[in-house]
PDB file of C-alpha atoms and ligand atoms in Angstrom:
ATOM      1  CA  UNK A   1     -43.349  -1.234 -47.817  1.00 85.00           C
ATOM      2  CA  UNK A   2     -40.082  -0.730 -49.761  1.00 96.00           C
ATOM      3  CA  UNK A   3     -39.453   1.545 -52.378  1.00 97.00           C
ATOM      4  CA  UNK A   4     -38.343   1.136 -55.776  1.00 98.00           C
ATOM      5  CA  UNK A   5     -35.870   3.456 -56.472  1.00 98.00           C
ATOM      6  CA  UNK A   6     -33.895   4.865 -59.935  1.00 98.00           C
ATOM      7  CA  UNK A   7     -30.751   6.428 -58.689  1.00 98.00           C
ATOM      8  CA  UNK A   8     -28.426   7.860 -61.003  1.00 98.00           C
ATOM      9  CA  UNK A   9     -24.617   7.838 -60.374  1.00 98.00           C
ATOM     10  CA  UNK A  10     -22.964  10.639 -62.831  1.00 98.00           C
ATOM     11  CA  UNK A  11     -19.620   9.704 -61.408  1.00 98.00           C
ATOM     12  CA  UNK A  12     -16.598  12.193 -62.809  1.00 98.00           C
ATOM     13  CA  UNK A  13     -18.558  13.447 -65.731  1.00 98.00           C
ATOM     14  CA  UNK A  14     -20.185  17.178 -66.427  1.00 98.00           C
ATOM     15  CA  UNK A  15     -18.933  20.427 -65.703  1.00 98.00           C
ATOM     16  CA  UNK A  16     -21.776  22.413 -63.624  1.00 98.00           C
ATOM     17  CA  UNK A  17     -23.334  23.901 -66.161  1.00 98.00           C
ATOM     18  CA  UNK A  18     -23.971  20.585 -68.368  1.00 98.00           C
ATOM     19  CA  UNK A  19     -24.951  19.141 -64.720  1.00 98.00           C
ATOM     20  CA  UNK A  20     -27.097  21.828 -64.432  1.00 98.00           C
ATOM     21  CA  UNK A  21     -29.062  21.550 -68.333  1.00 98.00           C
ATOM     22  CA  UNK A  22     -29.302  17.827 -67.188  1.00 98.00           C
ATOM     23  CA  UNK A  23     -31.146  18.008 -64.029  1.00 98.00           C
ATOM     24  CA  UNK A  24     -33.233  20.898 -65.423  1.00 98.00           C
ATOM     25  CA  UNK A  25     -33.802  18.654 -68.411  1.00 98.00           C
ATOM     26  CA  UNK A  26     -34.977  15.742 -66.052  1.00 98.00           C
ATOM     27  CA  UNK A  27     -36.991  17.482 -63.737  1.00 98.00           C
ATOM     28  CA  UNK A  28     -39.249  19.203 -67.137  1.00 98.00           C
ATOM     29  CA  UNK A  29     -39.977  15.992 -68.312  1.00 98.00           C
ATOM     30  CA  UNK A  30     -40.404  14.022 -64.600  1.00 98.00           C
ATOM     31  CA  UNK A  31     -43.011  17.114 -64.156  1.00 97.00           C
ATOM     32  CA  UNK A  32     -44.945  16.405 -67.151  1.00 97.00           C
ATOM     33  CA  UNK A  33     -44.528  12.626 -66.921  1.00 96.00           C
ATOM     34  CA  UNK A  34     -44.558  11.467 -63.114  1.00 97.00           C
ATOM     35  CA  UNK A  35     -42.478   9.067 -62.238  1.00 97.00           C
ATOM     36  CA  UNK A  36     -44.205   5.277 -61.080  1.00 97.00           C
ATOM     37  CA  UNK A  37     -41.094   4.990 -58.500  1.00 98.00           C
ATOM     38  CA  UNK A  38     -38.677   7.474 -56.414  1.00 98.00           C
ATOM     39  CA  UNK A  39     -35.914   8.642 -58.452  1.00 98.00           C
ATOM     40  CA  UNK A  40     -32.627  10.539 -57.418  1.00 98.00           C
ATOM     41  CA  UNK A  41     -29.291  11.621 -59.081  1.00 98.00           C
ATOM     42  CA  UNK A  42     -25.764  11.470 -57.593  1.00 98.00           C
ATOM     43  CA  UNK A  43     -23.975  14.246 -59.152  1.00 98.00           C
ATOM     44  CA  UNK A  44     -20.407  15.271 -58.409  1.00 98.00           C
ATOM     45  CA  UNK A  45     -19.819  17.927 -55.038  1.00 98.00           C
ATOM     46  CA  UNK A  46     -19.418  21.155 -56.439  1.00 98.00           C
ATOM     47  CA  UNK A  47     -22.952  20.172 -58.744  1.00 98.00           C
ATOM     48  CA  UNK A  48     -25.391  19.645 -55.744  1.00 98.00           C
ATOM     49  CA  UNK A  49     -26.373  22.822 -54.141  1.00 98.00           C
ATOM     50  CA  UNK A  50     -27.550  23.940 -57.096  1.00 98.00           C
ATOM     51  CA  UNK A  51     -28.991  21.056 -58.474  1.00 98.00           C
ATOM     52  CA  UNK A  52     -30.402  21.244 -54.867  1.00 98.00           C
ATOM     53  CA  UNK A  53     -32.385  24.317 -55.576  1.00 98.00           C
ATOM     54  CA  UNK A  54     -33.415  23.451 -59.125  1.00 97.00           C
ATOM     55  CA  UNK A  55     -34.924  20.335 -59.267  1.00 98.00           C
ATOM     56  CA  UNK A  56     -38.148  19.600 -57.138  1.00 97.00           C
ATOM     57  CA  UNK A  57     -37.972  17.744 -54.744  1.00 93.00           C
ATOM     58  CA  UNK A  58     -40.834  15.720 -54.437  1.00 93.00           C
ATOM     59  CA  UNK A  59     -39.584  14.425 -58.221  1.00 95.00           C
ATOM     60  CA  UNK A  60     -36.239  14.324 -57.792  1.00 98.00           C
ATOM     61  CA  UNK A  61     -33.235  13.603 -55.003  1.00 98.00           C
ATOM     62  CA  UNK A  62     -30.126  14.399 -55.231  1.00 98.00           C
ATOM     63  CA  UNK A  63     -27.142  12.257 -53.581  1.00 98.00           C
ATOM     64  CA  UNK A  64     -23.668  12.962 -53.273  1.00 98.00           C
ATOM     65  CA  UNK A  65     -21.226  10.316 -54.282  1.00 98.00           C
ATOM     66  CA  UNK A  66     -18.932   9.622 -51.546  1.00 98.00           C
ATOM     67  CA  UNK A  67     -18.435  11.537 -48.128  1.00 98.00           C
ATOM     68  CA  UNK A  68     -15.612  11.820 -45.946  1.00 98.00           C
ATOM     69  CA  UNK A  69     -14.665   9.077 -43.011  1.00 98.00           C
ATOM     70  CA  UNK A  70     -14.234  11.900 -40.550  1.00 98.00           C
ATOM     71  CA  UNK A  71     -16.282  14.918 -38.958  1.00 98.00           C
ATOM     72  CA  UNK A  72     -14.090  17.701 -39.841  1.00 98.00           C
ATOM     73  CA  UNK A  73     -10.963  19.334 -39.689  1.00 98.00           C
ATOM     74  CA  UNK A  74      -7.232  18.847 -41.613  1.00 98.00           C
ATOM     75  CA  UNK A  75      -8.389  16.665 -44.435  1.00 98.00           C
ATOM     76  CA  UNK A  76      -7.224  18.555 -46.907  1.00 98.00           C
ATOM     77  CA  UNK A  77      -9.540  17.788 -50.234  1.00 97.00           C
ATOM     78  CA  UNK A  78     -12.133  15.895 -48.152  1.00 98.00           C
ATOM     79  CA  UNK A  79     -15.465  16.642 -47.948  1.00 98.00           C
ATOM     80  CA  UNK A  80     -17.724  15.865 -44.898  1.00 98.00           C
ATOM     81  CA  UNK A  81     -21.270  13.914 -44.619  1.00 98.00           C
ATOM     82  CA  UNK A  82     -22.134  17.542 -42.889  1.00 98.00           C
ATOM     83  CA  UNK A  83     -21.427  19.433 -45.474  1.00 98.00           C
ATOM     84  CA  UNK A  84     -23.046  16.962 -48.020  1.00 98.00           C
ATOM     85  CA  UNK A  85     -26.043  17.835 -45.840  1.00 98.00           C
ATOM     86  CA  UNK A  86     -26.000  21.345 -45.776  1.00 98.00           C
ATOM     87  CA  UNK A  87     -26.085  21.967 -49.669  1.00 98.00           C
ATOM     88  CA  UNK A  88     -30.152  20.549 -49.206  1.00 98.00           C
ATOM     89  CA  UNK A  89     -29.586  17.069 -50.226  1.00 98.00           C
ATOM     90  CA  UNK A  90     -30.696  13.900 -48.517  1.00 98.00           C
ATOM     91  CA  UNK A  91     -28.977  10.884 -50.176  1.00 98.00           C
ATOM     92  CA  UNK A  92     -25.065  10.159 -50.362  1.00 98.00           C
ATOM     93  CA  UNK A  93     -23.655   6.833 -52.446  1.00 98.00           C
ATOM     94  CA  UNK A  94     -21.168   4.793 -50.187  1.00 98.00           C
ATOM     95  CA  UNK A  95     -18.996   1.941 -51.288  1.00 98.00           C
ATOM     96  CA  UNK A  96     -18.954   2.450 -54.685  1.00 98.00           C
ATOM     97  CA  UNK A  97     -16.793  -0.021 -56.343  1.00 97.00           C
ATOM     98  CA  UNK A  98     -14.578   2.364 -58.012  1.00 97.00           C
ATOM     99  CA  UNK A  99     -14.413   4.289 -54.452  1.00 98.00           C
ATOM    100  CA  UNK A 100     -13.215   0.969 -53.039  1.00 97.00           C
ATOM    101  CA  UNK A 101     -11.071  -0.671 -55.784  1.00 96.00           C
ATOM    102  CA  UNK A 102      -9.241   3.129 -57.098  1.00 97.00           C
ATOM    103  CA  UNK A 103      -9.256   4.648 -53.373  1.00 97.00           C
ATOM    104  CA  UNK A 104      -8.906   1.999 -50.979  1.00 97.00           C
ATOM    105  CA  UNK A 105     -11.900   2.041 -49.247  1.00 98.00           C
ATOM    106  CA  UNK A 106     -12.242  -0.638 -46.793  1.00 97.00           C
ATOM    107  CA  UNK A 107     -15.723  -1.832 -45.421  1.00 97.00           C
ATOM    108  CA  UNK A 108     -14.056  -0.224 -41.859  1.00 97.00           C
ATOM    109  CA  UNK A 109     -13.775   3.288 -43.050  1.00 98.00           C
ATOM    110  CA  UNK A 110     -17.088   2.716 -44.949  1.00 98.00           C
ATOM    111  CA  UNK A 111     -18.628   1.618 -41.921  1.00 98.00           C
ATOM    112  CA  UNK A 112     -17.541   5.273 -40.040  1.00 98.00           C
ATOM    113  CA  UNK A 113     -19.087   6.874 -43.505  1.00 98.00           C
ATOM    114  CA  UNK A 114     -22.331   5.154 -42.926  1.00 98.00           C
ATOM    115  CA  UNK A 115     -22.092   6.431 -39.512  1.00 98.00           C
ATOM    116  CA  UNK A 116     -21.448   9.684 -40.315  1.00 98.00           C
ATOM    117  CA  UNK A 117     -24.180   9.938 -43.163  1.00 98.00           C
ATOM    118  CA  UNK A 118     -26.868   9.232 -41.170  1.00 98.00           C
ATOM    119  CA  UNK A 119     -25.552  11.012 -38.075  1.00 98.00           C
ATOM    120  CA  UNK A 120     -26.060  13.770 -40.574  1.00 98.00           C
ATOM    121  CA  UNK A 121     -29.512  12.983 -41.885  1.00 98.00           C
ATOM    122  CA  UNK A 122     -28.248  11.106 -45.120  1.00 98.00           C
ATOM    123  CA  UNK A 123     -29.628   7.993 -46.567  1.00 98.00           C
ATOM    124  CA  UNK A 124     -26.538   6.132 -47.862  1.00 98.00           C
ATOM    125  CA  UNK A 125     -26.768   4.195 -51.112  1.00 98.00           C
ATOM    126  CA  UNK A 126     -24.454   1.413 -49.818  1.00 98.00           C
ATOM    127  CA  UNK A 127     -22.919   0.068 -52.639  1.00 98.00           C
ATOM    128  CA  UNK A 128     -21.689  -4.132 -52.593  1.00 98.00           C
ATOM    129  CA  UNK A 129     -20.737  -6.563 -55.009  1.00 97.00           C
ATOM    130  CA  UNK A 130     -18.045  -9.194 -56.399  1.00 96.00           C
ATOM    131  CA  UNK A 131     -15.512  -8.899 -58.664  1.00 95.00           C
ATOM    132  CA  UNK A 132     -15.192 -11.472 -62.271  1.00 93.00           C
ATOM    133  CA  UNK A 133     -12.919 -13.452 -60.272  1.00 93.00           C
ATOM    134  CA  UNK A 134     -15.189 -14.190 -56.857  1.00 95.00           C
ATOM    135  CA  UNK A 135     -18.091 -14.696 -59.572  1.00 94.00           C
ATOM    136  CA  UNK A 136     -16.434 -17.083 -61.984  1.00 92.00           C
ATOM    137  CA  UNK A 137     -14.719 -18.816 -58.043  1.00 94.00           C
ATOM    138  CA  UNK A 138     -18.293 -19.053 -56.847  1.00 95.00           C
ATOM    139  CA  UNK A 139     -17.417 -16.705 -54.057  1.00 97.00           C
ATOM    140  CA  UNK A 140     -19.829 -14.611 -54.634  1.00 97.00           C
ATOM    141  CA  UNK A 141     -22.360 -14.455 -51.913  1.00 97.00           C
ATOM    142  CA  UNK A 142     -19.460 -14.785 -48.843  1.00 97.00           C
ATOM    143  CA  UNK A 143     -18.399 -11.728 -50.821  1.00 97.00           C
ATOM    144  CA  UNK A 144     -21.629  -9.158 -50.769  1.00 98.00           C
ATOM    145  CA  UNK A 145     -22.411 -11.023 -46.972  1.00 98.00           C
ATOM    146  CA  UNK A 146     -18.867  -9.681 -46.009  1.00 98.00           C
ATOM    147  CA  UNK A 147     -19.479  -6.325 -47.079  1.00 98.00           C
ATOM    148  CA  UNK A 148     -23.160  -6.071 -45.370  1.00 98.00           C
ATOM    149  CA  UNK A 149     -21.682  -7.531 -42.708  1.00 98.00           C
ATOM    150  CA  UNK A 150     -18.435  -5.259 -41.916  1.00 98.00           C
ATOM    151  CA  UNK A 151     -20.157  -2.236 -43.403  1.00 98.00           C
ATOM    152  CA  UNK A 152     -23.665  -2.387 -42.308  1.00 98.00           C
ATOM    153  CA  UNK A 153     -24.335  -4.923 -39.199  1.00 98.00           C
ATOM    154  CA  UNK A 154     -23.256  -2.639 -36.392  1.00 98.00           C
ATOM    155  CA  UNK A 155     -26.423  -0.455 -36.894  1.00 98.00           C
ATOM    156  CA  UNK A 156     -29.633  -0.788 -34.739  1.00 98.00           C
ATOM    157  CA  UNK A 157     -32.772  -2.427 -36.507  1.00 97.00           C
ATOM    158  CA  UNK A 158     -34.030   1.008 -36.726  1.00 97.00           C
ATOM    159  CA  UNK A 159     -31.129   2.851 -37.883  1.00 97.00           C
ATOM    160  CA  UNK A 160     -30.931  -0.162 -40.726  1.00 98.00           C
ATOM    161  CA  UNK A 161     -33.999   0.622 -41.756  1.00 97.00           C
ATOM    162  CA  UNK A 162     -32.761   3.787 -43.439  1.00 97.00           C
ATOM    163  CA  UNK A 163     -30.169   2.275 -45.888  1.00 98.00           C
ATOM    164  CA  UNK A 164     -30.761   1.819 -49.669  1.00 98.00           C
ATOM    165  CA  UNK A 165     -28.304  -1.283 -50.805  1.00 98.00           C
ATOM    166  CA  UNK A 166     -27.104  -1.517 -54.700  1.00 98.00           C
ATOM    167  CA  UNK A 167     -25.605  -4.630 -56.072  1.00 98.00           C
ATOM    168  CA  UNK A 168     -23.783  -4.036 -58.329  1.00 96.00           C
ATOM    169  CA  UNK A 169     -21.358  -7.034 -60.022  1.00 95.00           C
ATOM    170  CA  UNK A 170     -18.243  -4.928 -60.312  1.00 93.00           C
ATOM    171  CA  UNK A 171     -17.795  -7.511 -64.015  1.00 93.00           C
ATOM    172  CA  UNK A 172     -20.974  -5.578 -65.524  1.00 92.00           C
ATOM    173  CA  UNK A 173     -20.059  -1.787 -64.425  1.00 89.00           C
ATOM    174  CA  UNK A 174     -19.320   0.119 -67.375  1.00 88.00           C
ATOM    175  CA  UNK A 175     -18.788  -2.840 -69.418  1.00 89.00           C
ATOM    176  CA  UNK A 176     -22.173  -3.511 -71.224  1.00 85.00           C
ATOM    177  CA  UNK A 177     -22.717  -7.147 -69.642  1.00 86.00           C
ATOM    178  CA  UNK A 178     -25.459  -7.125 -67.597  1.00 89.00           C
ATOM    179  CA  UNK A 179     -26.213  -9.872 -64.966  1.00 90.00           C
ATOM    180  CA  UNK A 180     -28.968 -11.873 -66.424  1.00 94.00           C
ATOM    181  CA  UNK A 181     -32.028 -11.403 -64.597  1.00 95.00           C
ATOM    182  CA  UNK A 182     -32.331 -14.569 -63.206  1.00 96.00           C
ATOM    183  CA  UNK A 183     -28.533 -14.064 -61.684  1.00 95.00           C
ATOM    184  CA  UNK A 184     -29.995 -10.712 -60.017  1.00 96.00           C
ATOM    185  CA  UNK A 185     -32.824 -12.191 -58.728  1.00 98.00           C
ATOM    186  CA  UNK A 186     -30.504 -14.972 -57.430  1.00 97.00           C
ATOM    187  CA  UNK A 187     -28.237 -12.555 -55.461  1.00 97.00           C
ATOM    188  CA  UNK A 188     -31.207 -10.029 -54.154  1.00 98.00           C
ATOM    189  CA  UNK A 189     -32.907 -12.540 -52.298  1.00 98.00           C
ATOM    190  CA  UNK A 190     -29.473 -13.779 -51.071  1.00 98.00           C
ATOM    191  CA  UNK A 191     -28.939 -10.222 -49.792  1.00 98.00           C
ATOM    192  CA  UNK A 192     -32.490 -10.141 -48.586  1.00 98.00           C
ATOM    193  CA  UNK A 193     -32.419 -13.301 -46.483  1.00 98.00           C
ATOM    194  CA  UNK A 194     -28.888 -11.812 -44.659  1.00 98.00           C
ATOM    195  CA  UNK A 195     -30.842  -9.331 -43.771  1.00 98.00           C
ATOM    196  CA  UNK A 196     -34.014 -11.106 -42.320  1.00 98.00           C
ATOM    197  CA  UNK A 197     -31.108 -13.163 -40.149  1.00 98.00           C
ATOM    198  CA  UNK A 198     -29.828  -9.938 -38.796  1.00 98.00           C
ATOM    199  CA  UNK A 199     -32.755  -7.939 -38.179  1.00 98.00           C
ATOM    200  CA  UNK A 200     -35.701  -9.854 -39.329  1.00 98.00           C
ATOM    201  CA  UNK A 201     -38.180 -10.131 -42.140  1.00 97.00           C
ATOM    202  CA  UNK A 202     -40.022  -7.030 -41.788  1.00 97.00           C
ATOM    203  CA  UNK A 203     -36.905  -4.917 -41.788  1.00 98.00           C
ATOM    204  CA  UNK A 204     -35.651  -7.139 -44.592  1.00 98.00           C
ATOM    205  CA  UNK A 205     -38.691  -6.718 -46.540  1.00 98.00           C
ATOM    206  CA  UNK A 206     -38.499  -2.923 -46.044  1.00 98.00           C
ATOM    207  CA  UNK A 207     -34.882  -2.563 -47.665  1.00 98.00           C
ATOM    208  CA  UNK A 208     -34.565  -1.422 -51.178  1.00 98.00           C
ATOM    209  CA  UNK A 209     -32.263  -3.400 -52.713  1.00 98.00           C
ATOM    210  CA  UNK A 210     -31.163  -1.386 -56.302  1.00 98.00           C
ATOM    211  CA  UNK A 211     -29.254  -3.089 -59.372  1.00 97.00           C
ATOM    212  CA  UNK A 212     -26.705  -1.533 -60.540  1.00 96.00           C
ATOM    213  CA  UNK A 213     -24.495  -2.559 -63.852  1.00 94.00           C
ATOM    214  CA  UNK A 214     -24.416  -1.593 -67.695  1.00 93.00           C
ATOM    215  CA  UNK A 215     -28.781  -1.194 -66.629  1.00 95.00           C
ATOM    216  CA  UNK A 216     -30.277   0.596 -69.971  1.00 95.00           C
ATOM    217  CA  UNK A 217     -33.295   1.327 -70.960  1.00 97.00           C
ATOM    218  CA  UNK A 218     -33.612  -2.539 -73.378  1.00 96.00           C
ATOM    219  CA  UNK A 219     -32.762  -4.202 -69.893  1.00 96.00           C
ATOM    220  CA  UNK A 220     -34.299  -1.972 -66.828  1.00 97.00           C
ATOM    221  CA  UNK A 221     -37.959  -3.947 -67.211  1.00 97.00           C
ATOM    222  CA  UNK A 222     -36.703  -7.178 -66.800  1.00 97.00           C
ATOM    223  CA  UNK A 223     -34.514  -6.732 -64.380  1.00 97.00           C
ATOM    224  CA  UNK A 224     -37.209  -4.513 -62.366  1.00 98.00           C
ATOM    225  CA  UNK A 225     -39.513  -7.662 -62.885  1.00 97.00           C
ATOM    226  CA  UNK A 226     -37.886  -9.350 -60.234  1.00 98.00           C
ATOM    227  CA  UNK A 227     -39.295  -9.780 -57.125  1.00 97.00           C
ATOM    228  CA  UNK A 228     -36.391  -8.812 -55.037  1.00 98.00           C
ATOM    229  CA  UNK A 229     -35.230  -6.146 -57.507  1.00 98.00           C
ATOM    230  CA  UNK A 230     -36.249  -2.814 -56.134  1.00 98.00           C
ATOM    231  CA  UNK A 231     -34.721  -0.682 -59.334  1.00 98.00           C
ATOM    232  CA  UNK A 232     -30.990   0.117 -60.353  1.00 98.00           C
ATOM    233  CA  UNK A 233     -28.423   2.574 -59.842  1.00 98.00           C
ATOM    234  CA  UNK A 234     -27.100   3.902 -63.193  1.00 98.00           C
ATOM    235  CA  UNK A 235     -24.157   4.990 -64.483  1.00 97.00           C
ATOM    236  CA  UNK A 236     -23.480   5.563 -68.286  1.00 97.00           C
ATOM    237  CA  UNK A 237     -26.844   5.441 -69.094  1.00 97.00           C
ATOM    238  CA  UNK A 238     -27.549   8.155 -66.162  1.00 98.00           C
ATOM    239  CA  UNK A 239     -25.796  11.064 -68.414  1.00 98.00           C
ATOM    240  CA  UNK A 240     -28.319  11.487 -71.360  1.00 98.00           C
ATOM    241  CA  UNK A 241     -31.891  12.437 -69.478  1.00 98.00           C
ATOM    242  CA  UNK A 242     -33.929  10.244 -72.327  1.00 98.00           C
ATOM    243  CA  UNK A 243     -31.981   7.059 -71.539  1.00 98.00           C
ATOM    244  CA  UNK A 244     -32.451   7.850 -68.006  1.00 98.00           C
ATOM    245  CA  UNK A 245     -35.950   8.071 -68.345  1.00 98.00           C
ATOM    246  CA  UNK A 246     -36.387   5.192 -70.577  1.00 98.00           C
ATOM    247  CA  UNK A 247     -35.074   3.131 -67.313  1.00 98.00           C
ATOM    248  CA  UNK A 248     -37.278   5.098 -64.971  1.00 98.00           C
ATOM    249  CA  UNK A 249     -40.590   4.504 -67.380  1.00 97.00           C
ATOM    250  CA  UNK A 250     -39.755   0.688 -66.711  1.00 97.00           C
ATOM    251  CA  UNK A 251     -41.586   1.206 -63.630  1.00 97.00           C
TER     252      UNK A 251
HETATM  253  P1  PGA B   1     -22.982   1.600 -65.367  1.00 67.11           P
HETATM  254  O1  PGA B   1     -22.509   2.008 -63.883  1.00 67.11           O
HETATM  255  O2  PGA B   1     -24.480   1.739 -65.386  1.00 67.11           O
HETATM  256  O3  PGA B   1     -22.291   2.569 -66.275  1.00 67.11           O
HETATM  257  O4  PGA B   1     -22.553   0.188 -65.580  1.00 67.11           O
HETATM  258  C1  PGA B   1     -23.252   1.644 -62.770  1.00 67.11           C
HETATM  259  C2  PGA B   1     -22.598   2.169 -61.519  1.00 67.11           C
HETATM  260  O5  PGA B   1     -21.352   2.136 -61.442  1.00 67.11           O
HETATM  261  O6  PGA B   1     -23.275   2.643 -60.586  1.00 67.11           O
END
């Protein structure tokens, strides 16, 4: 059966020694208080071999936030799904919003991430979701069936079954509007039934599907309460450990 899932996404913020006081900071109180669901943070590059090493990692993953489109070689600044790997983490984010609105990611060169992720022993977080405008035009659902579909659908059955999916509106990221939890219910079992045409119900019903969007510790339980709500990926809210935690406890 699926798992649910509290990822954190730290985006740009923390130097490596505040990342570092964070994840130690997480991993005391996950140790005395164990977690009712799988939880992982996506810290920036230079944070995760360290954060690697401290946290443990039957409480704790730790996911990059973005990998390179290629395997290796003059791409200067880039950093590849192999490398990613070889700092002892297991989960990279992939579509991001802000990685496809601010850097042009397309769902072709996020479909040769995905690739390359899991060529590489990653799980990818694969990140979908509308914009205000595609809401408010109703568009929404050709929208995240687009990106599953140009992103996602070349994979096998089997190789689908190791992707985590986040929707996440990109109208509530950052902005303190939440969907409503009937809207994210709505959506997930959209997302769900694309999958069940694709690959089937069992696969379907094995995908994590995460929520992701101004999610705080007032909103995580009903939002989690939703059937096809399989927990959140977090951003502001990821940064302060007792915030983060008060979303994880809503498991
Ligand atoms: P937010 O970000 O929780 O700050 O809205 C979520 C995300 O971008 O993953």
């Amino acid at each position: 059966m699926r798992q649910n899932i509290v990822a954190g996404n730290w985006k740009m913020n923390k130097n490596l020694e505040e990342g570092l006081e964070l994840a130690k900071e997480l991993n005391d109180i996950l140790k005395a208080n164990k977690p009712n669901c799988k939880v992982v943070i996506g810290t920036p590059f230079i944070h995760l071999s360290k954060v690697a090493e401290i946290v443990d990692k039957e409480l704790i993953g730790v996911s990059a936030q973005n990998c390179a489109d290629k395997v290796s070689g003059a791409y200067t600044g880039e950093v590849s799904a192999s490398m990613v790997k070889s700092t002892g983490v297991d989960y990279v984010i992939l579509g991001h919003s802000e990685r496809r609105s601010y850097y042009g990611e397309t769902n072709e060169i996020l479909k040769e991430k995905v690739d390359l992720a899991l060529a590489n022993d990653l799980t990818p977080i694969f990140c979908i979701g509308e914009v205000l405008e595609e809401r408010e035009a109703e568009k929404h659902f050709e929208v995240v069936k687009s990106q599953i579909e140009e992103g996602l659908f070349h994979l096998s059955a089997e190789t689908f079954g190791k992707i985590v999916l986040a929707y996440e509106p990109v109208w509530a990221i950052g902005t303190g509007k939440t969907a409503s939890p009937e809207q994210a219910q709505e959506i997930h079992a959209f997302i769900r039934k694309t999958v069940a045409e694709k690959y089937g119900k069992e696969v379907a019903d094995n995908t994590s599907i995460l929520y992701g969007g101004s999610c705080k510790p007032s909103n995580a339980k009903e939002l989690f309460a939703n059937a096809d709500v399989d927990g959140g990926l977090i951003g502001g809210a990821a940064l302060k450990a007792e915030d983060f935690v008060g979303i994880i406890s809503a498991f």
